[in-house]
Amino acid sequence: MDSKNIQKSAMHKSAEFTFTPPPEAPVFEPTLEEFADPLAYIAKIRPVAEKTGICKIKPPSGWQPPFSLDVDKLKFVPRIQKVNELEAITRLKLLFLEKILKFWELQGSPLKIPMIENKTLDLYCLKFWVDEEGGFENCNSPKKWRKIANSMGYSQNANTMNFLRNNYEKILLPYEIFEKSKVAILKTVKKVEHKSELNNDKESNTHQIKEVSIESITNVKSEYIKEEKPHTSIKKTKTGSDIKPTTTGENKDVETVKRSRELRRLACYGPGPKMPGLNDEEFDITKSRKRPRYDLDPLADYTCAICQKDHRDDLLLICNGCSDTYHTFCLKPPLNAVPDGDWRCPCCIAAVVHKPAEAFGFAQAEREYTLQQFGEMADKFKSDYFGMSGHLVPTNVAEKEFWRIISSVEEDVTVEYGADLHSMDHGSGFPTRSSLNLYPGDQEYVDSGWNLNNLPVLDGSVLRFINADISGMTVPWMYVGMCFSAFCWHNEDHWSYSINYLHWGEPKTWYGVPGRGAELLENAMKAAAPDLFKTQPDLLHQLVTIMNPNILMAAGVPIYRIDQNASEFVVTFPRAYHAGFNQGYNFAEAVNFAPPDWLKIGRECISHYKNLKRFCVFSHDELICKMALEGDRLDLETALETQKELVNATEEEGRLRTLVAKKGLKNVQRTAFELLGDDERLCEVCKTTCFLSSVSCVECKQMACLLHADELCKCAYNKKTLFYRYDMDELHIMLQTIDFRVNSFDKWMTETKNILLPTAPDIGRLQKLKCLVDEAEELKIPKCTLLTQLKEEFTKATKNVETIVIELDDD
């Protein structure tokens, strides 16, 4: 489906709310034996679970880790979520509505949104569908308005069609005309201001400013001005240009007019005395011309900023923002009457209405909660909302209600979410070696691979080679949820795996998109809400936007759902987008992990990040080199994947170094990138974290990766330096080392598998078993199933030999 059709489909679905739950993701129930090795089990289910992006794992019934946090001591400040602002299309509608309301309010005519069929009129959809029909001028037949009414989900009778047409003409058409003409108006006003400034300069050169006493100003005021009360209306009052001289005699008339003109110049531009009776704050022209008190300054000269004429001053409006004046009939669209409220000119309206929106994010709550306090608030909210005890509300009812609120402009539901609580700061829900008051049975869970403090650093997880503790990635984060609190569409940093455990409480509802559908989701969301992504292209990286799964499914995105209950795991796979919400008060913990199969997709992710200019959490090349240098800690699968990655990295590095050398870069210097802070080794162009090499310019003091060396600056290459971590010979030696490790592994595994076959010959078997066990120790083969089987077989064969020897001795 193309972008336009996706947007139309999204508008159709947003018109009348419906929600059909996506198909269920798979649920796995491992046996005790399978559950013993988390990474092996996840690798086993991967071919099935990866197709849906998410899956649920239910531990064996006897596996029930204790909740180890001190409930009374844990305190946190949650985030505030206004639920319907999370949804992309609803947020677009709210932003558009805000612009329309500001537009009318600034023109002195506050707008009240009309109602139709017991709902507020959807102005955003109305404009969208009118634009689809070619604009208001082309919607000149009942057939087109019937089609618009149908697209918006309204009945198609004459009253509805007239209602839509009249309100478009009354509310949206003036805004549309303003949008089309604002550029021309702004240019006109700008030119006029420039011209008036030039005229003022000429006047100052050609006229001699005379000193005028305060008494003379007072006399003019009392003689020619009728006292008027200060106006609260924005309508212009009579000014000095309307004053007629009343004294007799031609000479007196001429002198008075001259004096009035002179005074007018002094009052508007001169630094002379203030008008009697006014204090400095009320009328100090020397401070600013932004807020002169025209209603109290009878000598001020008014001209329309557009036509530059001062006639029809009964229809001249003064802007409450900048104090410029405009004829009602010069405006586009023209005003039929003087507004009752405060009025702003086109320049001020454009400045406010088109002020760039701030990046959307969550505010922090004003109060700190304990778990008990948050739970009391959360339980009360849900029971009050549904009118029944929270745990009695079916999950499908809460799910449909969540998506109804999300899709509604009118619903104002605000919730709080204790998200991303660092276990380093608060402790973990799982028992750890540092936990207080451990019971004898707790040690099993302290050491368990399914303990999320252990999983990222298990043998077989490549993240154990990252020295730093990365909060949320290698160190768990915790989440305290309440009904309708949500986590928005996102995939994990570096497209790694993630695992979430729900310690206790009400369910968490998940939606997942497999990695193969990631780009489909990104394109569908951008197509459905293009204006949102135009102002914030990296919106999907901010974890602040959600979209109804049905809209995405209609665009061809594969989506699956799952309800996670207490004591259950949810696993997400590489690049799988996921989102969801909490059914009620609950407590969850999550962390990332990365088996060897992730390495390939991890490198693809870095390339993707470079194109997006997105920061990395860690250097992928640094991780690969560290693994290669510590090859004796790698099992065969990890060694094989590391070998492939190191080959790719070495080939790419060699190609790029040759390229910059040909361009004239001769200065080289070794540096230990790992000792630099991440912000000190960022590529200026793509924001990637450099490790194997970088190019720096002596004059510009900037750094870039070799891929973007040409884009760093325009300086000659002889002014640049290549910084490198390893020379190419060292990289090739590193590669040979990992090759030897892989070959030794391969040889050992092949021989071990052969000796364990039932058909293996008995002659010399014991000696061969002993050699393979010794070789495993020498090669530092990590603990694995094959090594365990080998040792068991060797022990068994040794016992058999001992038994035979004893029997022979007896004989």
CSV table of N, CA and C in Angstrom, one decimal, residues 219-324:
chain,number,residue,atom,x,y,z
A,219,ASN,N,-1.0,72.9,26.6
A,219,ASN,CA,-2.0,73.8,26.0
A,219,ASN,C,-2.6,73.2,24.8
A,220,VAL,N,-1.8,72.6,24.0
A,220,VAL,CA,-2.3,71.9,22.8
A,220,VAL,C,-3.3,70.9,23.1
A,221,LYS,N,-2.9,70.1,24.1
A,221,LYS,CA,-3.8,69.0,24.6
A,221,LYS,C,-5.2,69.6,25.0
A,222,SER,N,-5.1,70.6,25.8
A,222,SER,CA,-6.4,71.2,26.4
A,222,SER,C,-7.2,71.9,25.3
A,223,GLU,N,-6.5,72.4,24.3
A,223,GLU,CA,-7.2,73.3,23.3
A,223,GLU,C,-7.8,72.4,22.2
A,224,TYR,N,-7.1,71.4,21.8
A,224,TYR,CA,-7.6,70.6,20.6
A,224,TYR,C,-8.1,69.2,20.9
A,225,ILE,N,-7.8,68.7,22.1
A,225,ILE,CA,-8.2,67.3,22.3
A,225,ILE,C,-9.4,67.2,23.2
A,226,LYS,N,-10.3,66.4,22.8
A,226,LYS,CA,-11.4,66.0,23.7
A,226,LYS,C,-11.0,64.8,24.6
A,227,GLU,N,-11.1,65.0,25.9
A,227,GLU,CA,-10.7,63.9,26.8
A,227,GLU,C,-11.6,62.7,26.6
A,228,GLU,N,-10.9,61.5,26.4
A,228,GLU,CA,-11.6,60.3,26.3
A,228,GLU,C,-11.1,59.3,27.3
A,229,LYS,N,-12.0,58.4,27.8
A,229,LYS,CA,-11.5,57.4,28.7
A,229,LYS,C,-10.7,56.4,28.0
A,230,PRO,N,-9.7,55.8,28.7
A,230,PRO,CA,-8.9,54.8,28.0
A,230,PRO,C,-9.7,53.6,27.5
A,231,HIS,N,-9.4,53.2,26.3
A,231,HIS,CA,-10.2,52.1,25.7
A,231,HIS,C,-9.7,50.8,26.1
A,232,THR,N,-10.6,49.8,26.3
A,232,THR,CA,-10.1,48.4,26.5
A,232,THR,C,-10.3,47.7,25.2
A,233,SER,N,-11.1,48.2,24.3
A,233,SER,CA,-11.3,47.6,23.0
A,233,SER,C,-10.0,47.8,22.2
A,234,ILE,N,-9.8,46.8,21.2
A,234,ILE,CA,-8.7,47.0,20.3
A,234,ILE,C,-9.0,47.9,19.2
A,235,LYS,N,-10.2,48.4,19.1
A,235,LYS,CA,-10.6,49.4,18.0
A,235,LYS,C,-9.8,50.6,18.2
A,236,LYS,N,-9.4,51.2,17.1
A,236,LYS,CA,-8.5,52.5,17.2
A,236,LYS,C,-9.4,53.7,17.6
A,237,THR,N,-8.9,54.5,18.4
A,237,THR,CA,-9.6,55.8,18.8
A,237,THR,C,-9.1,56.9,17.9
A,238,LYS,N,-9.8,58.0,18.0
A,238,LYS,CA,-9.5,59.2,17.1
A,238,LYS,C,-8.1,59.7,17.6
A,239,THR,N,-7.3,60.1,16.6
A,239,THR,CA,-6.0,60.5,16.9
A,239,THR,C,-5.7,61.9,16.4
A,240,GLY,N,-4.5,62.4,16.5
A,240,GLY,CA,-4.1,63.7,16.1
A,240,GLY,C,-4.4,64.0,14.7
A,241,SER,N,-4.4,63.0,13.8
A,241,SER,CA,-4.7,63.3,12.4
A,241,SER,C,-6.1,63.7,12.1
A,242,ASP,N,-7.0,63.5,13.1
A,242,ASP,CA,-8.4,63.8,13.0
A,242,ASP,C,-8.7,65.2,13.6
A,243,ILE,N,-7.7,65.9,14.2
A,243,ILE,CA,-8.0,67.1,14.9
A,243,ILE,C,-8.1,68.3,14.0
A,244,LYS,N,-9.1,69.1,14.1
A,244,LYS,CA,-9.3,70.3,13.3
A,244,LYS,C,-9.0,71.5,14.2
A,245,PRO,N,-8.2,72.4,13.7
A,245,PRO,CA,-7.9,73.6,14.4
A,245,PRO,C,-9.1,74.5,14.6
A,246,THR,N,-9.3,75.0,15.8
A,246,THR,CA,-10.5,75.8,16.2
A,246,THR,C,-10.2,77.3,16.4
A,247,THR,N,-8.9,77.6,16.4
A,247,THR,CA,-8.6,79.0,16.6
A,247,THR,C,-8.9,79.8,15.3
A,248,THR,N,-9.1,81.1,15.5
A,248,THR,CA,-9.4,82.0,14.3
A,248,THR,C,-8.1,82.6,13.8
A,249,GLY,N,-8.2,82.9,12.5
A,249,GLY,CA,-7.0,83.5,11.8
A,249,GLY,C,-6.2,82.5,11.1
A,250,GLU,N,-5.8,82.9,9.8
A,250,GLU,CA,-5.0,82.0,9.0
A,250,GLU,C,-3.7,81.7,9.5
A,251,ASN,N,-3.0,82.8,10.0
A,251,ASN,CA,-1.6,82.6,10.5
A,251,ASN,C,-1.6,81.6,11.7
A,252,LYS,N,-2.7,81.9,12.6
A,252,LYS,CA,-2.8,81.0,13.8
A,252,LYS,C,-3.0,79.6,13.4
A,253,ASP,N,-3.9,79.4,12.3
A,253,ASP,CA,-4.2,78.0,11.9
A,253,ASP,C,-2.9,77.3,11.4
A,254,VAL,N,-2.2,78.0,10.5
A,254,VAL,CA,-1.0,77.5,9.9
A,254,VAL,C,0.0,77.1,11.0
A,255,GLU,N,0.2,78.0,12.0
A,255,GLU,CA,1.1,77.8,13.0
A,255,GLU,C,0.8,76.7,13.9
A,256,THR,N,-0.6,76.5,14.1
A,256,THR,CA,-1.0,75.4,15.0
A,256,THR,C,-0.8,74.1,14.3
A,257,VAL,N,-1.1,74.0,13.0
A,257,VAL,CA,-0.9,72.8,12.3
A,257,VAL,C,0.6,72.4,12.3
A,258,LYS,N,1.4,73.4,12.0
A,258,LYS,CA,2.9,73.1,12.1
A,258,LYS,C,3.3,72.6,13.4
A,259,ARG,N,2.8,73.3,14.5
A,259,ARG,CA,3.2,72.9,15.8
A,259,ARG,C,2.7,71.5,16.1
A,260,SER,N,1.5,71.2,15.6
A,260,SER,CA,0.9,69.8,15.9
A,260,SER,C,1.8,68.8,15.2
A,261,ARG,N,2.3,69.1,14.0
A,261,ARG,CA,3.1,68.1,13.3
A,261,ARG,C,4.4,67.9,14.0
A,262,GLU,N,5.0,69.1,14.5
A,262,GLU,CA,6.2,69.0,15.2
A,262,GLU,C,6.1,68.2,16.5
A,263,LEU,N,5.0,68.4,17.2
A,263,LEU,CA,4.7,67.7,18.4
A,263,LEU,C,4.5,66.2,18.2
A,264,ARG,N,3.9,65.9,17.0
A,264,ARG,CA,3.6,64.5,16.7
A,264,ARG,C,5.0,63.8,16.5
A,265,ARG,N,5.9,64.5,15.8
A,265,ARG,CA,7.2,63.8,15.6
A,265,ARG,C,7.9,63.6,17.0
A,266,LEU,N,7.9,64.6,17.8
A,266,LEU,CA,8.5,64.6,19.1
A,266,LEU,C,7.9,63.5,19.9
A,267,ALA,N,6.6,63.4,19.9
A,267,ALA,CA,5.9,62.4,20.7
A,267,ALA,C,6.2,61.0,20.3
A,268,CYS,N,6.4,60.8,19.0
A,268,CYS,CA,6.6,59.4,18.5
A,268,CYS,C,8.1,59.0,18.5
A,269,TYR,N,9.0,59.9,18.2
A,269,TYR,CA,10.4,59.5,18.0
A,269,TYR,C,11.4,60.2,19.0
A,270,GLY,N,11.0,61.3,19.5
A,270,GLY,CA,11.9,62.1,20.3
A,270,GLY,C,12.1,61.6,21.7
A,271,PRO,N,13.3,61.9,22.3
A,271,PRO,CA,13.6,61.5,23.7
A,271,PRO,C,13.1,62.6,24.7
A,272,GLY,N,12.2,63.5,24.3
A,272,GLY,CA,11.8,64.6,25.1
A,272,GLY,C,10.9,64.2,26.3
A,273,PRO,N,10.3,65.2,26.9
A,273,PRO,CA,9.4,65.0,28.1
A,273,PRO,C,8.2,64.1,27.8
A,274,LYS,N,7.8,63.4,28.8
A,274,LYS,CA,6.6,62.5,28.6
A,274,LYS,C,5.3,63.4,28.7
A,275,MET,N,4.2,62.7,28.3
A,275,MET,CA,3.0,63.4,28.4
A,275,MET,C,2.6,63.6,29.8
A,276,PRO,N,2.1,64.8,30.2
A,276,PRO,CA,1.8,65.0,31.6
A,276,PRO,C,0.7,64.0,32.1
A,277,GLY,N,0.9,63.6,33.3
A,277,GLY,CA,-0.1,62.6,33.9
A,277,GLY,C,0.2,61.2,33.6
A,278,LEU,N,1.3,60.9,32.8
A,278,LEU,CA,1.6,59.5,32.5
A,278,LEU,C,3.0,59.2,33.2
A,279,ASN,N,3.1,58.0,33.8
A,279,ASN,CA,4.4,57.6,34.4
A,279,ASN,C,5.3,57.0,33.4
A,280,ASP,N,6.5,56.8,33.7
A,280,ASP,CA,7.5,56.2,32.8
A,280,ASP,C,7.1,54.9,32.2
A,281,GLU,N,6.6,54.0,33.1
A,281,GLU,CA,6.3,52.7,32.6
A,281,GLU,C,5.2,52.7,31.6
A,282,GLU,N,4.2,53.6,31.7
A,282,GLU,CA,3.1,53.7,30.8
A,282,GLU,C,3.5,54.2,29.4
A,283,PHE,N,4.4,55.2,29.4
A,283,PHE,CA,4.7,55.8,28.1
A,283,PHE,C,6.1,56.2,28.0
A,284,ASP,N,7.0,55.3,27.7
A,284,ASP,CA,8.4,55.7,27.5
A,284,ASP,C,8.8,55.2,26.2
A,285,ILE,N,8.7,56.0,25.2
A,285,ILE,CA,9.0,55.6,23.8
A,285,ILE,C,10.5,55.2,23.7
A,286,THR,N,11.3,55.8,24.5
A,286,THR,CA,12.8,55.5,24.4
A,286,THR,C,13.1,54.1,24.8
A,287,LYS,N,12.2,53.5,25.6
A,287,LYS,CA,12.5,52.1,26.0
A,287,LYS,C,12.1,51.1,24.9
A,288,SER,N,11.0,51.2,24.4
A,288,SER,CA,10.6,50.3,23.3
A,288,SER,C,9.4,50.8,22.6
A,289,ARG,N,9.3,50.5,21.3
A,289,ARG,CA,8.1,51.0,20.5
A,289,ARG,C,7.1,49.8,20.4
A,290,LYS,N,7.3,48.7,21.2
A,290,LYS,CA,6.5,47.6,21.1
A,290,LYS,C,5.1,47.8,21.7
A,291,ARG,N,5.1,48.6,22.8
A,291,ARG,CA,3.8,48.8,23.5
A,291,ARG,C,3.5,50.3,23.8
A,292,PRO,N,3.5,51.2,22.8
A,292,PRO,CA,3.1,52.5,23.0
A,292,PRO,C,1.6,52.6,23.3
A,293,ARG,N,1.2,53.5,24.2
A,293,ARG,CA,-0.2,53.6,24.6
A,293,ARG,C,-0.9,54.5,23.6
A,294,TYR,N,-1.3,54.0,22.4
A,294,TYR,CA,-1.9,54.8,21.4
A,294,TYR,C,-3.3,55.4,21.9
A,295,ASP,N,-4.0,54.6,22.7
A,295,ASP,CA,-5.3,55.1,23.1
A,295,ASP,C,-5.1,56.3,24.0
A,296,LEU,N,-3.9,56.5,24.6
A,296,LEU,CA,-3.7,57.7,25.5
A,296,LEU,C,-2.8,58.7,24.8
A,297,ASP,N,-2.5,58.5,23.5
A,297,ASP,CA,-1.6,59.4,22.8
A,297,ASP,C,-2.3,60.0,21.6
A,298,PRO,N,-3.0,61.1,21.8
A,298,PRO,CA,-3.8,61.7,20.8
A,298,PRO,C,-3.0,62.2,19.6
A,299,LEU,N,-1.7,62.3,19.8
A,299,LEU,CA,-0.8,62.9,18.7
A,299,LEU,C,-0.2,61.8,17.8
A,300,ALA,N,-0.5,60.5,18.1
A,300,ALA,CA,0.1,59.5,17.3
A,300,ALA,C,-0.5,59.4,16.0
A,301,ASP,N,0.3,59.0,15.0
A,301,ASP,CA,-0.2,58.9,13.6
A,301,ASP,C,-0.4,57.5,13.2
A,302,TYR,N,-1.6,57.1,12.7
A,302,TYR,CA,-2.0,55.8,12.4
A,302,TYR,C,-2.1,55.6,10.9
A,303,THR,N,-1.4,54.6,10.4
A,303,THR,CA,-1.6,54.2,9.0
A,303,THR,C,-1.6,52.7,8.9
A,304,CYS,N,-2.4,52.2,8.0
A,304,CYS,CA,-2.5,50.7,7.8
A,304,CYS,C,-1.2,50.1,7.3
A,305,ALA,N,-0.7,49.1,8.0
A,305,ALA,CA,0.6,48.5,7.6
A,305,ALA,C,0.6,47.8,6.3
A,306,ILE,N,-0.6,47.6,5.7
A,306,ILE,CA,-0.7,47.0,4.4
A,306,ILE,C,-0.9,48.0,3.2
A,307,CYS,N,-1.9,48.9,3.4
A,307,CYS,CA,-2.2,49.8,2.3
A,307,CYS,C,-1.5,51.2,2.5
A,308,GLN,N,-0.9,51.4,3.7
A,308,GLN,CA,-0.2,52.6,4.1
A,308,GLN,C,-1.1,53.9,4.0
A,309,LYS,N,-2.4,53.7,4.2
A,309,LYS,CA,-3.3,54.9,4.2
A,309,LYS,C,-3.9,55.0,5.6
A,310,ASP,N,-4.3,56.2,5.9
A,310,ASP,CA,-4.8,56.5,7.3
A,310,ASP,C,-6.3,56.8,7.3
A,311,HIS,N,-7.0,56.6,6.1
A,311,HIS,CA,-8.4,56.8,6.0
A,311,HIS,C,-9.2,55.7,6.7
A,312,ARG,N,-10.4,55.9,6.9
A,312,ARG,CA,-11.4,54.9,7.5
A,312,ARG,C,-10.8,54.4,8.8
A,313,ASP,N,-10.4,55.4,9.7
A,313,ASP,CA,-9.8,54.9,10.9
A,313,ASP,C,-10.8,54.3,11.9
A,314,ASP,N,-12.1,54.4,11.6
A,314,ASP,CA,-13.0,53.6,12.4
A,314,ASP,C,-12.9,52.1,12.1
A,315,LEU,N,-12.2,51.8,11.0
A,315,LEU,CA,-12.0,50.3,10.7
A,315,LEU,C,-10.5,50.0,10.8
A,316,LEU,N,-9.8,50.8,11.5
A,316,LEU,CA,-8.4,50.5,11.8
A,316,LEU,C,-8.3,49.7,13.1
A,317,LEU,N,-7.6,48.6,13.1
A,317,LEU,CA,-7.4,47.8,14.3
A,317,LEU,C,-5.9,47.9,14.8
A,318,ILE,N,-5.8,48.0,16.1
A,318,ILE,CA,-4.4,48.0,16.7
A,318,ILE,C,-4.1,46.7,17.2
A,319,CYS,N,-3.0,46.1,16.8
A,319,CYS,CA,-2.5,44.8,17.2
A,319,CYS,C,-2.1,44.9,18.7
A,320,ASN,N,-2.7,44.0,19.5
A,320,ASN,CA,-2.3,43.9,20.9
A,320,ASN,C,-0.9,43.3,21.2
A,321,GLY,N,-0.3,42.8,20.1
A,321,GLY,CA,1.0,42.3,20.2
A,321,GLY,C,2.1,43.3,19.9
A,322,CYS,N,2.1,43.8,18.7
A,322,CYS,CA,3.1,44.7,18.2
A,322,CYS,C,2.7,46.1,18.1
A,323,SER,N,1.4,46.4,18.2
A,323,SER,CA,0.8,47.8,18.1
A,323,SER,C,0.8,48.3,16.7
A,324,ASP,N,1.0,47.5,15.7
A,324,ASP,CA,0.8,48.0,14.3
A,324,ASP,C,-0.7,48.1,14.0
